[in-house]
PDB file of C-alpha atoms in Angstrom:
ATOM      1  CA  MET A 116      -6.130  32.918 -33.558  1.00 97.00           C
ATOM      2  CA  LYS A 117      -9.152  34.244 -35.073  1.00 98.00           C
ATOM      3  CA  ILE A 118     -11.185  31.089 -36.336  1.00 98.00           C
ATOM      4  CA  GLY A 119     -14.574  30.974 -37.953  1.00 98.00           C
ATOM      5  CA  ILE A 120     -17.164  27.826 -37.072  1.00 98.00           C
ATOM      6  CA  ILE A 121     -20.213  27.256 -39.673  1.00 98.00           C
ATOM      7  CA  GLY A 122     -22.227  25.164 -37.611  1.00 98.00           C
ATOM      8  CA  ALA A 123     -23.672  24.722 -34.421  1.00 97.00           C
ATOM      9  CA  GLY A 124     -24.093  21.301 -33.993  1.00 96.00           C
ATOM     10  CA  ASN A 125     -22.358  18.206 -31.734  1.00 97.00           C
ATOM     11  CA  ILE A 126     -19.026  18.945 -33.532  1.00 98.00           C
ATOM     12  CA  GLY A 127     -19.269  22.693 -34.443  1.00 98.00           C
ATOM     13  CA  GLY A 128     -20.608  23.778 -30.773  1.00 98.00           C
ATOM     14  CA  ASN A 129     -17.774  21.363 -28.860  1.00 98.00           C
ATOM     15  CA  LEU A 130     -15.487  22.998 -31.139  1.00 98.00           C
ATOM     16  CA  THR A 131     -16.351  26.676 -30.060  1.00 98.00           C
ATOM     17  CA  ARG A 132     -16.315  24.950 -26.292  1.00 98.00           C
ATOM     18  CA  ARG A 133     -12.711  24.139 -26.435  1.00 98.00           C
ATOM     19  CA  LEU A 134     -11.599  26.780 -29.258  1.00 98.00           C
ATOM     20  CA  THR A 135     -12.518  30.097 -26.920  1.00 98.00           C
ATOM     21  CA  ALA A 136     -11.420  27.715 -23.663  1.00 98.00           C
ATOM     22  CA  LEU A 137      -8.058  27.816 -24.847  1.00 98.00           C
ATOM     23  CA  GLY A 138      -8.259  31.566 -25.778  1.00 98.00           C
ATOM     24  CA  HIS A 139      -8.555  31.492 -29.460  1.00 98.00           C
ATOM     25  CA  GLU A 140     -10.876  34.616 -30.549  1.00 98.00           C
ATOM     26  CA  VAL A 141     -14.260  32.437 -32.327  1.00 98.00           C
ATOM     27  CA  SER A 142     -16.740  33.963 -34.198  1.00 98.00           C
ATOM     28  CA  VAL A 143     -20.028  31.071 -34.861  1.00 98.00           C
ATOM     29  CA  ALA A 144     -22.710  30.737 -37.318  1.00 98.00           C
ATOM     30  CA  ASN A 145     -25.744  28.207 -38.091  1.00 97.00           C
ATOM     31  CA  SER A 146     -28.120  28.380 -40.469  1.00 92.00           C
ATOM     32  CA  ARG A 147     -31.064  29.963 -38.249  1.00 94.00           C
ATOM     33  CA  GLY A 148     -29.084  32.907 -37.516  1.00 95.00           C
ATOM     34  CA  PRO A 149     -27.084  34.436 -34.880  1.00 97.00           C
ATOM     35  CA  GLN A 150     -29.988  35.244 -32.635  1.00 97.00           C
ATOM     36  CA  THR A 151     -30.658  31.023 -31.729  1.00 97.00           C
ATOM     37  CA  LEU A 152     -26.752  31.439 -30.670  1.00 98.00           C
ATOM     38  CA  THR A 153     -27.197  33.575 -27.584  1.00 97.00           C
ATOM     39  CA  ALA A 154     -26.649  30.719 -25.637  1.00 97.00           C
ATOM     40  CA  LEU A 155     -23.812  28.901 -27.026  1.00 98.00           C
ATOM     41  CA  ALA A 156     -22.668  32.898 -27.229  1.00 97.00           C
ATOM     42  CA  GLU A 157     -23.407  33.766 -23.175  1.00 98.00           C
ATOM     43  CA  GLU A 158     -21.286  30.140 -22.515  1.00 98.00           C
ATOM     44  CA  THR A 159     -18.201  30.554 -24.518  1.00 98.00           C
ATOM     45  CA  GLY A 160     -17.644  34.223 -25.253  1.00 98.00           C
ATOM     46  CA  ALA A 161     -17.936  33.340 -29.315  1.00 98.00           C
ATOM     47  CA  LYS A 162     -19.038  35.880 -31.353  1.00 98.00           C
ATOM     48  CA  PRO A 163     -22.713  35.032 -32.724  1.00 98.00           C
ATOM     49  CA  VAL A 164     -22.686  36.202 -36.652  1.00 98.00           C
ATOM     50  CA  ALA A 165     -24.730  35.527 -40.221  1.00 97.00           C
ATOM     51  CA  ALA A 166     -22.697  32.492 -42.050  1.00 97.00           C
ATOM     52  CA  SER A 167     -21.736  35.053 -44.569  1.00 97.00           C
ATOM     53  CA  GLU A 168     -19.903  37.267 -41.706  1.00 97.00           C
ATOM     54  CA  ALA A 169     -18.108  33.671 -39.583  1.00 98.00           C
ATOM     55  CA  ALA A 170     -14.523  33.544 -42.171  1.00 98.00           C
ATOM     56  CA  LYS A 171     -14.281  37.510 -42.118  1.00 98.00           C
ATOM     57  CA  GLY A 172     -10.004  37.482 -40.883  1.00 98.00           C
ATOM     58  CA  ALA A 173     -10.046  33.583 -39.572  1.00 98.00           C
ATOM     59  CA  GLN A 174      -7.253  32.158 -39.901  1.00 98.00           C
ATOM     60  CA  VAL A 175      -8.765  28.680 -39.926  1.00 98.00           C
ATOM     61  CA  VAL A 176     -12.597  28.107 -40.926  1.00 98.00           C
ATOM     62  CA  VAL A 177     -14.494  25.245 -39.726  1.00 98.00           C
ATOM     63  CA  VAL A 178     -17.466  23.764 -42.207  1.00 98.00           C
ATOM     64  CA  THR A 179     -19.665  21.700 -40.589  1.00 98.00           C
ATOM     65  CA  VAL A 180     -22.629  21.094 -41.900  1.00 98.00           C
ATOM     66  CA  PRO A 181     -24.563  18.396 -43.579  1.00 98.00           C
ATOM     67  CA  LEU A 182     -23.626  17.583 -46.568  1.00 98.00           C
ATOM     68  CA  LYS A 183     -26.858  18.705 -48.256  1.00 97.00           C
ATOM     69  CA  ALA A 184     -26.814  21.826 -46.783  1.00 98.00           C
ATOM     70  CA  VAL A 185     -23.009  22.652 -48.768  1.00 98.00           C
ATOM     71  CA  PRO A 186     -24.187  23.921 -51.576  1.00 97.00           C
ATOM     72  CA  ASP A 187     -26.614  26.616 -49.595  1.00 96.00           C
ATOM     73  CA  LEU A 188     -23.708  28.310 -47.923  1.00 97.00           C
ATOM     74  CA  PRO A 189     -23.645  31.745 -49.007  1.00 97.00           C
ATOM     75  CA  THR A 190     -21.582  33.340 -52.180  1.00 95.00           C
ATOM     76  CA  GLY A 191     -18.490  33.959 -51.166  1.00 96.00           C
ATOM     77  CA  PHE A 192     -18.536  33.598 -47.397  1.00 97.00           C
ATOM     78  CA  LEU A 193     -14.645  32.608 -47.604  1.00 98.00           C
ATOM     79  CA  ASP A 194     -13.837  35.749 -49.229  1.00 95.00           C
ATOM     80  CA  GLY A 195     -13.209  37.410 -45.825  1.00 95.00           C
ATOM     81  CA  ALA A 196     -10.591  35.567 -44.351  1.00 98.00           C
ATOM     82  CA  ALA A 197      -7.085  35.665 -43.814  1.00 98.00           C
ATOM     83  CA  GLU A 198      -4.658  34.976 -46.704  1.00 96.00           C
ATOM     84  CA  GLY A 199      -4.168  31.301 -46.536  1.00 96.00           C
ATOM     85  CA  ALA A 200      -6.630  30.372 -44.388  1.00 98.00           C
ATOM     86  CA  ALA A 201      -6.773  26.435 -43.497  1.00 98.00           C
ATOM     87  CA  VAL A 202     -10.307  25.678 -43.851  1.00 98.00           C
ATOM     88  CA  ILE A 203     -11.381  21.870 -42.376  1.00 98.00           C
ATOM     89  CA  ASP A 204     -14.270  20.486 -43.277  1.00 98.00           C
ATOM     90  CA  THR A 205     -15.812  17.915 -41.066  1.00 98.00           C
ATOM     91  CA  GLY A 206     -18.680  16.982 -43.412  1.00 98.00           C
ATOM     92  CA  ASN A 207     -20.007  13.096 -44.069  1.00 98.00           C
ATOM     93  CA  TYR A 208     -22.327  11.571 -46.663  1.00 98.00           C
ATOM     94  CA  TYR A 209     -25.092   9.787 -44.826  1.00 98.00           C
ATOM     95  CA  PRO A 210     -27.507   9.153 -48.383  1.00 98.00           C
ATOM     96  CA  GLN A 211     -30.503   8.776 -45.719  1.00 97.00           C
ATOM     97  CA  ARG A 212     -30.145  12.386 -44.948  1.00 97.00           C
ATOM     98  CA  ASP A 213     -28.078  14.367 -47.141  1.00 98.00           C
ATOM     99  CA  GLY A 214     -30.386  12.520 -50.680  1.00 97.00           C
ATOM    100  CA  ARG A 215     -28.288  11.001 -53.401  1.00 97.00           C
ATOM    101  CA  ILE A 216     -25.335  12.601 -54.321  1.00 98.00           C
ATOM    102  CA  ALA A 217     -23.888  10.976 -57.677  1.00 98.00           C
ATOM    103  CA  ALA A 218     -20.449  11.919 -58.046  1.00 98.00           C
ATOM    104  CA  ILE A 219     -19.507  10.470 -54.199  1.00 98.00           C
ATOM    105  CA  GLU A 220     -21.857   7.604 -55.051  1.00 97.00           C
ATOM    106  CA  ASP A 221     -19.087   7.166 -58.132  1.00 96.00           C
ATOM    107  CA  GLY A 222     -15.883   7.814 -56.081  1.00 96.00           C
ATOM    108  CA  LEU A 223     -16.106  11.267 -55.771  1.00 97.00           C
ATOM    109  CA  PRO A 224     -14.055  11.677 -51.582  1.00 98.00           C
ATOM    110  CA  GLU A 225     -16.766  13.510 -49.851  1.00 98.00           C
ATOM    111  CA  SER A 226     -14.372  16.024 -49.008  1.00 98.00           C
ATOM    112  CA  ARG A 227     -13.227  16.534 -52.711  1.00 98.00           C
ATOM    113  CA  TRP A 228     -16.836  17.225 -53.421  1.00 98.00           C
ATOM    114  CA  THR A 229     -16.836  20.118 -50.843  1.00 98.00           C
ATOM    115  CA  GLU A 230     -13.979  21.761 -52.006  1.00 98.00           C
ATOM    116  CA  GLN A 231     -15.515  21.906 -55.607  1.00 98.00           C
ATOM    117  CA  GLN A 232     -18.965  23.458 -53.711  1.00 98.00           C
ATOM    118  CA  ILE A 233     -16.842  25.789 -52.196  1.00 98.00           C
ATOM    119  CA  GLY A 234     -14.487  26.584 -54.395  1.00 97.00           C
ATOM    120  CA  HIS A 235     -11.777  26.246 -51.675  1.00 97.00           C
ATOM    121  CA  PRO A 236      -9.250  23.559 -50.986  1.00 98.00           C
ATOM    122  CA  VAL A 237     -10.188  21.849 -47.481  1.00 98.00           C
ATOM    123  CA  ILE A 238      -8.482  20.145 -44.952  1.00 98.00           C
ATOM    124  CA  LYS A 239     -10.833  16.986 -43.804  1.00 98.00           C
ATOM    125  CA  ALA A 240     -10.653  16.478 -40.003  1.00 98.00           C
ATOM    126  CA  PHE A 241     -12.518  15.766 -37.403  1.00 98.00           C
ATOM    127  CA  ASN A 242     -15.127  14.043 -39.522  1.00 98.00           C
ATOM    128  CA  GLY A 243     -14.464  10.581 -37.644  1.00 97.00           C
ATOM    129  CA  THR A 244     -14.622  12.029 -34.506  1.00 97.00           C
ATOM    130  CA  TYR A 245     -16.680  11.701 -31.337  1.00 98.00           C
ATOM    131  CA  ALA A 246     -18.108  15.086 -30.467  1.00 98.00           C
ATOM    132  CA  GLN A 247     -17.999  14.707 -27.205  1.00 98.00           C
ATOM    133  CA  ASP A 248     -13.970  12.999 -26.825  1.00 98.00           C
ATOM    134  CA  ILE A 249     -13.540  17.215 -28.110  1.00 98.00           C
ATOM    135  CA  LEU A 250     -14.236  17.766 -24.740  1.00 98.00           C
ATOM    136  CA  ASP A 251     -13.645  14.483 -22.999  1.00 97.00           C
ATOM    137  CA  ARG A 252     -10.749  12.725 -24.019  1.00 98.00           C
ATOM    138  CA  GLY A 253      -7.888  15.845 -25.292  1.00 98.00           C
ATOM    139  CA  ARG A 254      -4.741  14.970 -23.151  1.00 98.00           C
ATOM    140  CA  PRO A 255      -1.142  16.271 -23.088  1.00 97.00           C
ATOM    141  CA  GLN A 256       1.520  15.954 -25.826  1.00 97.00           C
ATOM    142  CA  GLY A 257       3.233  13.023 -24.656  1.00 96.00           C
ATOM    143  CA  THR A 258       0.722  11.153 -22.945  1.00 96.00           C
ATOM    144  CA  PRO A 259       0.985   7.744 -23.048  1.00 95.00           C
ATOM    145  CA  ASP A 260      -1.655   6.679 -25.519  1.00 94.00           C
ATOM    146  CA  ARG A 261      -3.075   9.862 -26.427  1.00 98.00           C
ATOM    147  CA  GLN A 262      -5.849   9.875 -29.205  1.00 98.00           C
ATOM    148  CA  ALA A 263      -5.146  10.534 -32.565  1.00 98.00           C
ATOM    149  CA  LEU A 264      -6.974  11.723 -35.299  1.00 98.00           C
ATOM    150  CA  PRO A 265      -6.235  11.717 -38.844  1.00 98.00           C
ATOM    151  CA  VAL A 266      -6.208  14.874 -41.223  1.00 98.00           C
ATOM    152  CA  ALA A 267      -5.810  14.352 -44.763  1.00 98.00           C
ATOM    153  CA  GLY A 268      -5.411  17.652 -47.196  1.00 98.00           C
ATOM    154  CA  ASP A 269      -3.264  18.881 -50.329  1.00 98.00           C
ATOM    155  CA  ASP A 270      -1.761  21.930 -48.998  1.00 97.00           C
ATOM    156  CA  PRO A 271       0.999  20.892 -46.835  1.00 98.00           C
ATOM    157  CA  ALA A 272       0.788  24.925 -44.508  1.00 98.00           C
ATOM    158  CA  ALA A 273      -2.921  24.649 -44.040  1.00 98.00           C
ATOM    159  CA  LYS A 274      -2.973  21.075 -42.846  1.00 98.00           C
ATOM    160  CA  GLN A 275       0.204  22.017 -40.809  1.00 98.00           C
ATOM    161  CA  ALA A 276      -2.097  24.551 -39.483  1.00 98.00           C
ATOM    162  CA  VAL A 277      -4.711  22.066 -38.491  1.00 98.00           C
ATOM    163  CA  ARG A 278      -2.642  19.582 -36.972  1.00 98.00           C
ATOM    164  CA  ASP A 279      -0.939  21.930 -34.904  1.00 98.00           C
ATOM    165  CA  LEU A 280      -4.708  23.099 -33.568  1.00 98.00           C
ATOM    166  CA  ILE A 281      -5.870  20.016 -33.051  1.00 98.00           C
ATOM    167  CA  ASP A 282      -2.094  19.623 -30.842  1.00 98.00           C
ATOM    168  CA  GLU A 283      -3.398  22.116 -28.943  1.00 98.00           C
ATOM    169  CA  LEU A 284      -6.544  20.454 -28.257  1.00 98.00           C
ATOM    170  CA  GLY A 285      -5.379  17.669 -26.931  1.00 98.00           C
ATOM    171  CA  PHE A 286      -4.993  15.067 -29.658  1.00 98.00           C
ATOM    172  CA  ASP A 287      -1.952  13.609 -31.943  1.00 98.00           C
ATOM    173  CA  THR A 288      -2.553  13.467 -35.547  1.00 98.00           C
ATOM    174  CA  VAL A 289      -1.840  11.050 -38.062  1.00 98.00           C
ATOM    175  CA  ASP A 290      -0.834  13.014 -41.880  1.00 98.00           C
ATOM    176  CA  GLY A 291      -3.681  11.282 -44.256  1.00 98.00           C
ATOM    177  CA  GLY A 292      -2.554  12.015 -47.617  1.00 98.00           C
ATOM    178  CA  GLY A 293      -4.290  14.269 -50.349  1.00 98.00           C
ATOM    179  CA  LEU A 294      -7.475  15.078 -50.094  1.00 98.00           C
ATOM    180  CA  ASP A 295      -7.886  12.392 -53.356  1.00 98.00           C
ATOM    181  CA  ASP A 296      -6.586   9.939 -50.181  1.00 98.00           C
ATOM    182  CA  SER A 297      -9.439  11.042 -47.693  1.00 98.00           C
ATOM    183  CA  TRP A 298     -11.803   8.004 -48.521  1.00 98.00           C
ATOM    184  CA  ARG A 299      -9.518   5.982 -45.988  1.00 98.00           C
ATOM    185  CA  GLN A 300     -11.407   8.134 -43.485  1.00 98.00           C
ATOM    186  CA  GLN A 301     -14.881   7.936 -44.851  1.00 98.00           C
ATOM    187  CA  PRO A 302     -17.720   6.524 -43.040  1.00 98.00           C
ATOM    188  CA  GLY A 303     -17.682   2.465 -42.821  1.00 96.00           C
ATOM    189  CA  THR A 304     -13.815   2.660 -42.807  1.00 98.00           C
ATOM    190  CA  PRO A 305     -11.485   1.221 -39.876  1.00 98.00           C
ATOM    191  CA  VAL A 306     -10.901   4.708 -38.905  1.00 98.00           C
ATOM    192  CA  TYR A 307     -14.116   6.460 -38.867  1.00 98.00           C
ATOM    193  CA  GLY A 308     -14.839   6.525 -34.997  1.00 98.00           C
ATOM    194  CA  ASN A 309     -11.045   4.878 -34.026  1.00 98.00           C
ATOM    195  CA  ARG A 310     -10.707   6.580 -30.652  1.00 98.00           C
ATOM    196  CA  GLY A 311      -6.176   4.717 -31.620  1.00 98.00           C
ATOM    197  CA  ASP A 312      -3.272   6.210 -30.665  1.00 98.00           C
ATOM    198  CA  ALA A 313      -1.247   7.251 -33.507  1.00 98.00           C
ATOM    199  CA  ASP A 314       0.318   3.806 -34.610  1.00 98.00           C
ATOM    200  CA  ALA A 315      -3.981   2.633 -34.703  1.00 98.00           C
ATOM    201  CA  ILE A 316      -4.992   5.361 -36.584  1.00 98.00           C
ATOM    202  CA  ALA A 317      -1.856   4.810 -39.168  1.00 98.00           C
ATOM    203  CA  LYS A 318      -3.084   1.048 -38.901  1.00 98.00           C
ATOM    204  CA  ALA A 319      -6.611   1.865 -39.555  1.00 98.00           C
ATOM    205  CA  LEU A 320      -5.998   4.004 -43.075  1.00 98.00           C
ATOM    206  CA  SER A 321      -3.722   1.536 -44.181  1.00 98.00           C
ATOM    207  CA  GLU A 322      -6.587  -1.122 -43.999  1.00 98.00           C
ATOM    208  CA  ALA A 323      -8.985   1.118 -45.943  1.00 98.00           C
ATOM    209  CA  SER A 324     -10.841   0.238 -48.931  1.00 95.00           C
ATOM    210  CA  PRO A 325     -12.006   2.228 -51.529  1.00 93.00           C
ATOM    211  CA  GLU A 326     -15.209   0.264 -51.974  1.00 91.00           C
ATOM    212  CA  ARG A 327     -18.063   1.894 -50.167  1.00 91.00           C
ATOM    213  CA  SER A 328     -20.102   0.196 -47.543  1.00 89.00           C
ATOM    214  CA  ALA A 329     -23.186  -0.629 -47.904  1.00 90.00           C
ATOM    215  CA  ASP A 330     -24.410   0.664 -45.332  1.00 91.00           C
ATOM    216  CA  PHE A 331     -23.338   4.395 -46.249  1.00 95.00           C
ATOM    217  CA  ARG A 332     -24.430   3.617 -50.229  1.00 95.00           C
ATOM    218  CA  ALA A 333     -27.816   5.671 -51.293  1.00 94.00           C
TER     219      ALA A 333
END
């Protein structure tokens, strides 16, 4: 599968490592230009590209940049993606880093805000996952207590594509509902950073409160 990754930080870098190891064709970009990704490219075989080129032909696009950087993504960066491409948003709103985003403070789910900024539906996944776990904790399907990740989004086909990819990475998934329900996996909720199995993740999602915790408010 052809996969574009925009953002080469902890999550983006480790997804690049795992997905190339699984045989996927990965293009990776960051805000500083492809010349700064030489080491990651040499390590993984991924193709370093400009952010405007990362989605070209991709069936899955991962947007893994700080929320404050989302509005600065190149205009039309998804135009060249494959028809029906799934766009994964891994982002979290951290006001201390991102500044105050009024719509999110007023209750708009973080990934709904990101969707509005980029003009394309998104699937929320990996946002509460420890980056090192992507490398270390994947297990074969059917392994007892296999770690599970919540996945939220409105497009059933795109959501299934993301769930299948996560399964390939070695993790179970739990359907987190539509994107309007994705507040259940935002920072400060019981599922955020939770390494539990599918039952534990489903329980954590059900126990979430829509009230944003003080630690994650501006």
